[in-house]
Tab-separated table of C-alpha atoms and ligand atoms in Angstrom:
chain	number	residue	atom	x	y	z
A	1	UNK	CA	14.990	-44.907	1.277
A	2	UNK	CA	13.323	-43.867	4.313
A	3	UNK	CA	9.522	-44.178	4.259
A	4	UNK	CA	8.757	-40.524	5.956
A	5	UNK	CA	5.007	-41.255	5.824
A	6	UNK	CA	5.268	-44.287	7.783
A	7	UNK	CA	7.780	-42.578	10.239
A	8	UNK	CA	5.360	-39.869	10.898
A	9	UNK	CA	2.845	-42.530	12.260
A	10	UNK	CA	5.362	-42.880	15.131
A	11	UNK	CA	5.103	-39.110	15.940
A	12	UNK	CA	1.208	-38.363	16.795
A	13	UNK	CA	1.750	-34.751	17.728
A	14	UNK	CA	2.613	-34.045	13.942
A	15	UNK	CA	-0.909	-35.185	12.930
A	16	UNK	CA	-2.842	-32.142	13.995
A	17	UNK	CA	-4.220	-28.643	12.993
A	18	UNK	CA	-2.901	-25.305	14.037
A	19	UNK	CA	-5.325	-22.505	13.310
A	20	UNK	CA	-7.229	-24.905	11.079
A	21	UNK	CA	-4.010	-25.576	9.021
A	22	UNK	CA	-1.959	-28.814	9.179
A	23	UNK	CA	0.729	-28.362	11.566
A	24	UNK	CA	4.205	-27.952	9.858
A	25	UNK	CA	6.820	-28.503	12.426
A	26	UNK	CA	10.191	-26.837	11.507
A	27	UNK	CA	11.449	-25.940	14.802
A	28	UNK	CA	13.518	-29.190	15.483
A	29	UNK	CA	16.567	-27.132	16.473
A	30	UNK	CA	14.776	-25.916	19.436
A	31	UNK	CA	13.309	-29.321	20.444
A	32	UNK	CA	12.415	-32.501	18.540
A	33	UNK	CA	9.140	-34.403	18.834
A	34	UNK	CA	8.991	-37.776	20.610
A	35	UNK	CA	8.277	-41.126	19.086
A	36	UNK	CA	5.301	-43.310	20.575
A	37	UNK	CA	7.970	-45.712	21.910
A	38	UNK	CA	9.494	-43.023	24.128
A	39	UNK	CA	5.936	-41.695	25.384
A	40	UNK	CA	5.023	-45.377	25.893
A	41	UNK	CA	8.231	-46.154	27.765
A	42	UNK	CA	7.698	-43.038	30.148
A	43	UNK	CA	4.021	-43.869	30.631
A	44	UNK	CA	4.921	-47.504	31.478
A	45	UNK	CA	7.697	-46.388	34.110
A	46	UNK	CA	5.363	-43.999	35.832
A	47	UNK	CA	2.391	-46.497	35.934
A	48	UNK	CA	4.178	-49.631	36.691
A	49	UNK	CA	7.782	-49.293	37.522
A	50	UNK	CA	8.838	-46.089	39.516
A	51	UNK	CA	11.098	-46.490	42.237
A	52	UNK	CA	14.130	-44.199	43.094
A	53	UNK	CA	17.394	-45.473	41.698
A	54	UNK	CA	20.259	-46.882	43.732
A	55	UNK	CA	18.251	-46.454	47.097
A	56	UNK	CA	16.001	-49.226	47.985
A	57	UNK	CA	16.203	-52.979	48.158
A	58	UNK	CA	12.625	-53.120	47.017
A	59	UNK	CA	11.567	-54.598	43.723
A	60	UNK	CA	10.509	-51.212	42.066
A	61	UNK	CA	13.718	-49.431	42.946
A	62	UNK	CA	15.868	-52.507	41.614
A	63	UNK	CA	14.199	-52.524	38.426
A	64	UNK	CA	14.508	-48.852	37.835
A	65	UNK	CA	18.085	-48.872	38.844
A	66	UNK	CA	18.810	-51.600	36.313
A	67	UNK	CA	16.813	-49.831	33.739
A	68	UNK	CA	18.863	-46.565	34.477
A	69	UNK	CA	22.088	-48.381	34.375
A	70	UNK	CA	21.119	-50.272	31.028
A	71	UNK	CA	20.357	-46.783	29.653
A	72	UNK	CA	23.742	-45.617	30.435
A	73	UNK	CA	25.131	-48.360	28.467
A	74	UNK	CA	22.969	-47.858	25.554
A	75	UNK	CA	24.342	-44.246	25.339
A	76	UNK	CA	27.731	-45.381	25.825
A	77	UNK	CA	27.184	-47.625	22.687
A	78	UNK	CA	25.570	-44.897	20.707
A	79	UNK	CA	28.363	-42.386	21.072
A	80	UNK	CA	31.073	-45.183	21.091
A	81	UNK	CA	32.549	-44.313	24.528
A	82	UNK	CA	35.156	-46.815	25.773
A	83	UNK	CA	33.550	-47.138	29.398
A	84	UNK	CA	29.854	-46.951	30.594
A	85	UNK	CA	31.290	-44.993	33.643
A	86	UNK	CA	32.406	-42.115	31.274
A	87	UNK	CA	28.662	-41.404	30.649
A	88	UNK	CA	27.358	-39.011	33.270
A	89	UNK	CA	23.496	-38.005	33.290
A	90	UNK	CA	22.844	-34.442	33.706
A	91	UNK	CA	19.747	-32.184	33.024
A	92	UNK	CA	21.013	-31.265	29.404
A	93	UNK	CA	23.739	-29.745	27.418
A	94	UNK	CA	23.780	-26.388	29.536
A	95	UNK	CA	23.979	-28.321	32.712
A	96	UNK	CA	26.823	-30.506	31.312
A	97	UNK	CA	28.848	-27.466	30.049
A	98	UNK	CA	28.352	-25.874	33.358
A	99	UNK	CA	29.556	-28.993	35.157
A	100	UNK	CA	32.822	-29.160	33.323
A	101	UNK	CA	33.236	-25.311	33.731
A	102	UNK	CA	32.963	-25.633	37.458
A	103	UNK	CA	34.641	-28.813	37.950
A	104	UNK	CA	37.509	-28.884	35.505
A	105	UNK	CA	37.712	-25.047	35.885
A	106	UNK	CA	38.102	-25.515	39.737
A	107	UNK	CA	41.082	-27.919	39.291
A	108	UNK	CA	43.016	-26.769	36.112
A	109	UNK	CA	42.260	-23.033	35.357
A	110	UNK	CA	44.103	-20.369	37.253
A	111	UNK	CA	44.735	-16.534	36.814
A	112	UNK	CA	46.116	-15.814	33.594
A	113	UNK	CA	44.949	-18.992	31.875
A	114	UNK	CA	42.923	-18.978	28.686
A	115	UNK	CA	39.764	-20.743	27.474
A	116	UNK	CA	38.902	-21.021	23.568
A	117	UNK	CA	35.618	-20.865	22.277
A	118	UNK	CA	34.429	-20.436	18.711
A	119	UNK	CA	32.569	-17.406	17.373
A	120	UNK	CA	29.504	-19.443	16.421
A	121	UNK	CA	28.701	-20.855	19.957
A	122	UNK	CA	25.475	-20.963	21.561
A	123	UNK	CA	25.205	-18.998	24.754
A	124	UNK	CA	25.504	-22.203	26.769
A	125	UNK	CA	28.982	-22.599	25.401
A	126	UNK	CA	29.972	-19.217	26.084
A	127	UNK	CA	28.519	-17.765	29.383
A	128	UNK	CA	29.809	-20.771	31.508
A	129	UNK	CA	33.284	-20.267	30.421
A	130	UNK	CA	32.823	-16.493	30.989
A	131	UNK	CA	31.775	-17.060	34.477
A	132	UNK	CA	34.741	-19.295	35.203
A	133	UNK	CA	37.060	-16.698	33.487
A	134	UNK	CA	35.556	-14.198	36.011
A	135	UNK	CA	35.995	-16.506	38.744
A	136	UNK	CA	39.570	-17.266	38.054
A	137	UNK	CA	40.731	-14.259	36.525
A	138	UNK	CA	41.388	-16.098	33.281
A	139	UNK	CA	40.584	-14.880	29.665
A	140	UNK	CA	38.339	-15.906	26.918
A	141	UNK	CA	39.649	-16.156	23.475
A	142	UNK	CA	37.407	-16.661	20.215
A	143	UNK	CA	38.152	-18.411	17.089
A	144	UNK	CA	36.560	-16.517	14.266
A	145	UNK	CA	34.001	-17.538	11.777
A	146	UNK	CA	34.459	-16.745	8.068
A	147	UNK	CA	31.958	-15.377	5.432
A	148	UNK	CA	30.646	-18.743	4.361
A	149	UNK	CA	29.993	-19.720	8.060
A	150	UNK	CA	32.822	-21.984	8.325
A	151	UNK	CA	35.437	-21.693	11.501
A	152	UNK	CA	38.841	-20.020	10.417
A	153	UNK	CA	40.893	-23.096	11.416
A	154	UNK	CA	44.042	-21.473	10.142
A	155	UNK	CA	43.781	-18.936	13.094
A	156	UNK	CA	43.479	-21.779	15.680
A	157	UNK	CA	47.290	-22.335	16.117
A	158	UNK	CA	47.865	-18.684	16.646
A	159	UNK	CA	45.144	-18.606	19.345
A	160	UNK	CA	46.573	-21.447	21.390
A	161	UNK	CA	49.267	-20.635	23.816
A	162	UNK	CA	50.972	-22.398	26.766
A	163	UNK	CA	48.267	-20.681	28.853
A	164	UNK	CA	45.183	-22.252	26.991
A	165	UNK	CA	43.515	-24.886	29.297
A	166	UNK	CA	40.673	-26.026	27.192
A	167	UNK	CA	38.914	-25.354	23.834
A	168	UNK	CA	35.132	-25.568	23.631
A	169	UNK	CA	33.374	-25.808	20.377
A	170	UNK	CA	30.085	-26.800	18.908
A	171	UNK	CA	29.724	-29.835	16.433
A	172	UNK	CA	27.015	-28.098	14.499
A	173	UNK	CA	25.955	-24.452	14.703
A	174	UNK	CA	22.446	-23.906	15.728
A	175	UNK	CA	22.247	-20.958	13.556
A	176	UNK	CA	24.255	-21.386	10.512
A	177	UNK	CA	23.856	-25.234	10.266
A	178	UNK	CA	27.506	-25.734	9.742
A	179	UNK	CA	29.136	-29.150	10.500
A	180	UNK	CA	32.435	-28.018	12.162
A	181	UNK	CA	35.538	-30.526	11.472
A	182	UNK	CA	35.581	-31.340	15.220
A	183	UNK	CA	38.066	-34.218	14.724
A	184	UNK	CA	40.675	-32.024	12.932
A	185	UNK	CA	40.125	-29.353	15.404
A	186	UNK	CA	40.851	-31.809	18.406
A	187	UNK	CA	44.034	-32.899	16.403
A	188	UNK	CA	45.262	-29.468	16.213
A	189	UNK	CA	44.491	-28.725	19.976
A	190	UNK	CA	45.897	-31.939	21.172
A	191	UNK	CA	49.200	-31.173	19.419
A	192	UNK	CA	49.416	-28.348	22.028
A	193	UNK	CA	48.142	-30.758	24.825
A	194	UNK	CA	44.809	-28.673	24.942
A	195	UNK	CA	41.782	-30.689	25.836
A	196	UNK	CA	38.597	-30.145	23.905
A	197	UNK	CA	34.983	-30.119	24.860
A	198	UNK	CA	32.512	-30.679	21.879
A	199	UNK	CA	28.755	-29.378	22.101
A	200	UNK	CA	27.062	-32.048	20.630
A	201	UNK	CA	23.394	-30.385	21.110
A	202	UNK	CA	22.847	-29.991	17.400
A	203	UNK	CA	25.197	-32.484	16.094
A	204	UNK	CA	24.125	-35.789	17.710
A	205	UNK	CA	20.754	-35.815	15.946
A	206	UNK	CA	22.203	-35.342	12.405
A	207	UNK	CA	25.630	-37.126	12.649
A	208	UNK	CA	26.895	-40.355	13.518
A	209	UNK	CA	28.994	-39.598	16.462
A	210	UNK	CA	31.896	-41.576	17.830
A	211	UNK	CA	33.669	-39.778	20.737
A	212	UNK	CA	36.775	-42.151	20.339
A	213	UNK	CA	37.165	-41.308	16.714
A	214	UNK	CA	36.705	-37.610	17.240
A	215	UNK	CA	39.091	-38.166	20.338
A	216	UNK	CA	37.351	-35.146	22.224
A	217	UNK	CA	37.828	-35.011	26.052
A	218	UNK	CA	34.231	-34.018	26.715
A	219	UNK	CA	31.122	-34.516	24.661
A	220	UNK	CA	27.805	-33.048	25.706
A	221	UNK	CA	24.183	-33.167	24.479
A	222	UNK	CA	20.421	-32.747	25.359
A	223	UNK	CA	17.885	-35.664	25.344
A	224	UNK	CA	15.157	-33.369	23.969
A	225	UNK	CA	17.016	-32.543	20.803
A	226	UNK	CA	17.415	-36.145	19.845
A	227	UNK	CA	13.883	-37.246	20.133
A	228	UNK	CA	14.042	-37.973	23.848
A	229	UNK	CA	12.458	-36.459	26.836
A	230	UNK	CA	13.203	-33.065	28.273
A	231	UNK	CA	15.223	-32.457	31.456
A	232	UNK	CA	17.775	-35.213	30.640
A	233	UNK	CA	21.188	-34.776	28.940
A	234	UNK	CA	24.533	-36.344	28.854
A	235	UNK	CA	28.122	-35.414	29.850
A	236	UNK	CA	30.664	-37.935	28.286
A	237	UNK	CA	34.195	-37.393	29.592
A	238	UNK	CA	37.454	-39.268	29.273
A	239	UNK	CA	38.010	-41.425	32.361
A	240	UNK	CA	41.314	-39.711	33.113
A	241	UNK	CA	39.772	-36.223	33.391
A	242	UNK	CA	36.690	-37.404	35.103
A	243	UNK	CA	38.639	-39.321	37.622
A	244	UNK	CA	40.779	-36.362	38.396
A	245	UNK	CA	38.029	-33.757	38.439
A	246	UNK	CA	36.307	-32.717	41.854
A	247	UNK	CA	32.613	-33.302	42.184
A	248	UNK	CA	30.668	-29.934	41.492
A	249	UNK	CA	27.456	-30.834	43.405
A	250	UNK	CA	27.377	-32.513	46.737
A	251	UNK	CA	24.341	-34.592	48.139
A	252	UNK	CA	22.872	-37.922	48.088
A	253	UNK	CA	24.251	-40.949	45.849
A	254	UNK	CA	27.497	-39.065	45.076
A	255	UNK	CA	29.197	-40.314	48.384
A	256	UNK	CA	30.855	-43.528	49.692
A	257	UNK	CA	30.945	-42.424	53.381
A	258	UNK	CA	29.686	-39.398	55.141
A	259	UNK	CA	30.912	-37.889	58.497
A	260	UNK	CA	30.967	-34.508	59.927
A	261	UNK	CA	34.688	-34.500	59.715
A	262	UNK	CA	35.136	-35.706	56.036
A	263	UNK	CA	33.159	-37.212	53.074
A	264	UNK	CA	34.371	-39.853	50.569
A	265	UNK	CA	33.036	-39.485	47.279
A	266	UNK	CA	31.807	-42.235	45.085
A	267	UNK	CA	33.670	-43.519	41.952
A	268	UNK	CA	32.499	-42.727	38.479
A	269	UNK	CA	29.843	-42.093	37.165
A	270	UNK	CA	27.970	-41.462	40.655
A	271	UNK	CA	30.646	-38.971	41.743
A	272	UNK	CA	28.804	-36.657	39.273
A	273	UNK	CA	25.277	-37.336	39.769
A	274	UNK	CA	24.355	-35.837	43.159
A	275	UNK	CA	20.691	-36.141	44.261
A	276	UNK	CA	18.006	-37.796	42.434
A	277	UNK	CA	18.577	-37.820	38.674
A	278	UNK	CA	15.933	-37.741	36.028
A	279	UNK	CA	16.034	-41.411	35.782
A	280	UNK	CA	12.975	-41.812	33.719
A	281	UNK	CA	14.087	-39.364	31.268
A	282	UNK	CA	17.345	-41.228	30.974
A	283	UNK	CA	15.611	-44.510	30.160
A	284	UNK	CA	13.353	-42.713	27.711
A	285	UNK	CA	16.508	-41.176	26.155
A	286	UNK	CA	17.814	-44.780	25.684
A	287	UNK	CA	14.625	-45.677	23.985
A	288	UNK	CA	14.888	-42.837	21.594
A	289	UNK	CA	18.485	-43.680	20.551
A	290	UNK	CA	17.389	-47.428	19.971
A	291	UNK	CA	14.578	-46.193	17.871
A	292	UNK	CA	16.978	-44.035	15.662
A	293	UNK	CA	19.134	-47.049	15.321
A	294	UNK	CA	16.303	-49.267	14.171
A	295	UNK	CA	15.105	-46.766	11.893
A	296	UNK	CA	18.622	-46.594	10.398
A	297	UNK	CA	21.102	-43.800	11.026
A	298	UNK	CA	22.404	-43.763	7.440
A	299	UNK	CA	18.722	-43.270	6.018
A	300	UNK	CA	18.074	-40.601	8.583
A	301	UNK	CA	21.127	-38.601	7.528
A	302	UNK	CA	20.358	-39.383	3.865
A	303	UNK	CA	16.853	-38.133	4.008
A	304	UNK	CA	17.864	-34.938	5.958
A	305	UNK	CA	20.399	-33.987	3.528
A	306	UNK	CA	17.850	-34.414	0.583
A	307	UNK	CA	15.398	-32.092	2.663
A	308	UNK	CA	18.215	-29.583	3.059
A	309	UNK	CA	19.181	-29.513	-0.662
A	310	UNK	CA	15.483	-29.279	-1.582
A	311	UNK	CA	14.484	-26.595	0.827
A	312	UNK	CA	17.810	-24.615	0.037
A	313	UNK	CA	17.049	-24.608	-3.707
A	314	UNK	CA	13.371	-23.675	-3.133
A	315	UNK	CA	14.007	-21.085	-0.533
A	316	UNK	CA	16.678	-19.336	-2.989
A	317	UNK	CA	13.779	-18.751	-5.332
A	318	UNK	CA	11.989	-16.497	-2.869
A	319	UNK	CA	12.736	-12.693	-4.093
A	320	UNK	CA	15.137	-10.915	-1.423
A	321	UNK	CA	15.896	-14.087	0.529
A	322	UNK	CA	19.324	-14.119	2.065
A	323	UNK	CA	20.613	-17.533	3.658
A	324	UNK	CA	23.105	-17.131	6.555
A	325	UNK	CA	25.395	-19.922	6.547
A	326	UNK	CA	26.543	-21.550	3.390
A	327	UNK	CA	29.008	-24.156	4.459
A	328	UNK	CA	29.681	-27.148	2.179
A	329	UNK	CA	29.144	-29.206	5.305
A	330	UNK	CA	25.740	-28.404	6.566
A	331	UNK	CA	23.052	-30.073	8.669
A	332	UNK	CA	19.511	-29.566	8.024
A	333	UNK	CA	19.135	-26.053	9.335
A	334	UNK	CA	18.589	-22.965	7.386
A	335	UNK	CA	18.517	-19.173	8.714
A	336	UNK	CA	17.310	-16.669	6.527
A	337	UNK	CA	15.919	-13.139	6.324
A	338	UNK	CA	13.807	-11.850	3.529
A	339	UNK	CA	14.923	-8.201	2.491
A	340	UNK	CA	14.392	-5.981	5.407
A	341	UNK	CA	11.283	-7.879	6.517
A	342	UNK	CA	11.599	-8.347	10.434
A	343	UNK	CA	12.445	-11.970	11.459
A	344	UNK	CA	9.645	-11.802	14.100
A	345	UNK	CA	6.737	-10.706	11.363
A	346	UNK	CA	7.842	-13.492	9.092
A	347	UNK	CA	7.700	-15.824	12.007
A	348	UNK	CA	4.250	-14.619	13.033
A	349	UNK	CA	2.706	-14.912	9.594
A	350	UNK	CA	4.009	-18.473	9.207
A	351	UNK	CA	2.743	-19.461	12.424
A	352	UNK	CA	-0.735	-18.272	11.384
A	353	UNK	CA	-0.233	-20.712	8.473
A	354	UNK	CA	0.372	-23.556	10.874
A	355	UNK	CA	4.205	-23.310	10.216
A	356	UNK	CA	6.467	-23.558	13.382
A	357	UNK	CA	9.860	-21.769	12.803
A	358	UNK	CA	12.358	-20.174	15.241
A	359	UNK	CA	12.932	-16.448	15.177
A	360	UNK	CA	15.519	-14.277	16.844
A	361	UNK	CA	19.095	-14.634	17.805
A	362	UNK	CA	18.941	-18.214	18.693
A	363	UNK	CA	20.992	-17.758	21.841
A	364	UNK	CA	23.999	-16.971	19.800
A	365	UNK	CA	23.798	-13.145	20.152
A	366	UNK	CA	27.721	-12.587	19.236
A	367	UNK	CA	27.385	-14.433	16.205
A	368	UNK	CA	24.104	-13.038	14.912
A	369	UNK	CA	25.222	-9.515	15.762
A	370	UNK	CA	28.412	-9.970	13.891
A	371	UNK	CA	26.147	-9.876	10.711
A	372	UNK	CA	24.939	-6.719	11.807
A	373	UNK	CA	21.300	-7.986	12.319
A	374	UNK	CA	19.198	-8.822	15.612
A	375	UNK	CA	18.072	-11.976	14.383
A	376	UNK	CA	17.022	-14.499	11.594
A	377	UNK	CA	14.289	-16.921	10.738
A	378	UNK	CA	15.451	-20.408	11.201
A	379	UNK	CA	13.869	-23.576	9.710
A	380	UNK	CA	15.288	-26.673	11.178
A	381	UNK	CA	14.346	-30.062	9.694
A	382	UNK	CA	13.992	-33.444	11.317
A	383	UNK	CA	13.821	-36.994	9.480
A	384	UNK	CA	9.982	-36.869	9.964
A	385	UNK	CA	9.732	-33.614	7.809
A	386	UNK	CA	8.588	-34.157	4.168
A	387	UNK	CA	9.127	-32.193	0.717
A	388	UNK	CA	5.688	-31.362	0.847
A	389	UNK	CA	6.119	-29.423	4.202
A	390	UNK	CA	9.086	-27.525	2.475
A	391	UNK	CA	6.481	-26.557	-0.212
A	392	UNK	CA	4.255	-25.312	2.492
A	393	UNK	CA	7.086	-23.236	3.826
A	394	UNK	CA	7.920	-21.908	0.446
A	395	UNK	CA	4.309	-20.928	-0.229
A	396	UNK	CA	4.154	-19.334	3.239
A	397	UNK	CA	7.283	-17.255	2.736
A	398	UNK	CA	5.845	-16.111	-0.763
A	399	UNK	CA	2.882	-14.893	1.059
A	400	UNK	CA	5.050	-12.976	3.517
A	401	UNK	CA	6.781	-11.378	0.419
A	402	UNK	CA	3.283	-10.372	-0.964
A	403	UNK	CA	2.073	-9.087	2.238
A	404	UNK	CA	5.192	-7.317	3.598
A	405	UNK	CA	7.599	-6.324	0.691
B	530	LIG	N1	24.332	-25.737	22.290
B	530	LIG	C1	23.703	-25.621	21.285
B	530	LIG	C2	24.293	-25.659	19.863
B	530	LIG	C3	22.144	-25.432	21.207
B	530	LIG	O1	21.661	-25.513	20.060
B	530	LIG	C4	21.489	-25.588	22.318
B	530	LIG	C5	20.010	-25.418	22.479
B	530	LIG	N2	19.521	-24.686	21.502
B	530	LIG	C6	22.109	-25.653	23.695
B	530	LIG	C7	23.536	-25.701	23.636
B	530	LIG	C8	21.597	-25.709	25.130
B	530	LIG	O2	20.865	-26.817	24.996
B	530	LIG	P1	19.892	-26.978	26.257
B	530	LIG	O3	19.052	-25.822	26.361
B	530	LIG	O4	19.109	-28.291	26.081
B	530	LIG	O5	20.472	-27.135	27.447
């Protein structure tokens, strides 16, 4: 079993007081804290090894380039991609999805075509597709969510038509915690020749991810949600798509030859990496993934499951508390409301007790509004959280009930 107290020593930020109370950080769905090894890597890179990648013949540029390309391969191995050049660095999930919406959309989506998203998507996996549909006079269709918080897969076949160009779905809902059966979804879509983009922003840190096993065409995630730095993310795409798709941004590093008459683009992956990338973030992200592997993904998953079960049982004891999202397959995310107490008020009181949770619509307005509410309180757990912290949350919520019911 994972020694969570030992793990916490790797995350110095957790050991502090907020308003005189020990910090209880339960907003891991928004962003995760970084282990020392990531912080030390970034510190060393800026202090000793900073040179722009793919640019110079000099020592610093050469070692940064080597580290950057090694980071790309670490990520390939982590997600089990077939080729290193299928891993494109971006600024995060949002920029990865926008990249596909622009590039794939430019080539393959035309007037009258259709894109399918699910009813539990984050705005990052809705708005870029809506913008594409507006540009191309295409249509956005939505796969609905049932009462438990699962996708209505039986409706998928009916939604797909010969006009469907792409299906975009989240691996894990950032509101409900539902772990979607992405492999099955891909199988259904592929039976109709529809490619699938999986939004791994909330999935990769809770699940073992194998893009070849899922067989998705695109897989995207953010570094900061998997214990890596902010401002870096990944777009994985199958080679056959990425080779055919046009670059969506032009500039330095993505070219082979530029003349005023015509530019020849670089091969993968650089074709999609215009300008100076967040190379230090990318190297930091690789260190974070190595740290997780060293800690043990099975142990991490088991501990998060234990935390989820413990927290769910505890929270259910709170009078008037309603949990949104009760799928059998859930990651360690719990969204809830207590009676008619406003989510913001609950969040504010918890904050004064040192407990960090997220409140609001969690950038998933269509889903949250489908419940006839304006938002929820969301506690999202990471493997460095403890059962004692769940108890602190429970006591805090009992205080909220006492004060506001
Ligand atoms: N998709 C999901 C499911 C998310 O939870 C988030 C972040 N909350 C995003 C996409 C967007 O991630 P980022 O802001 O890092 O681009």
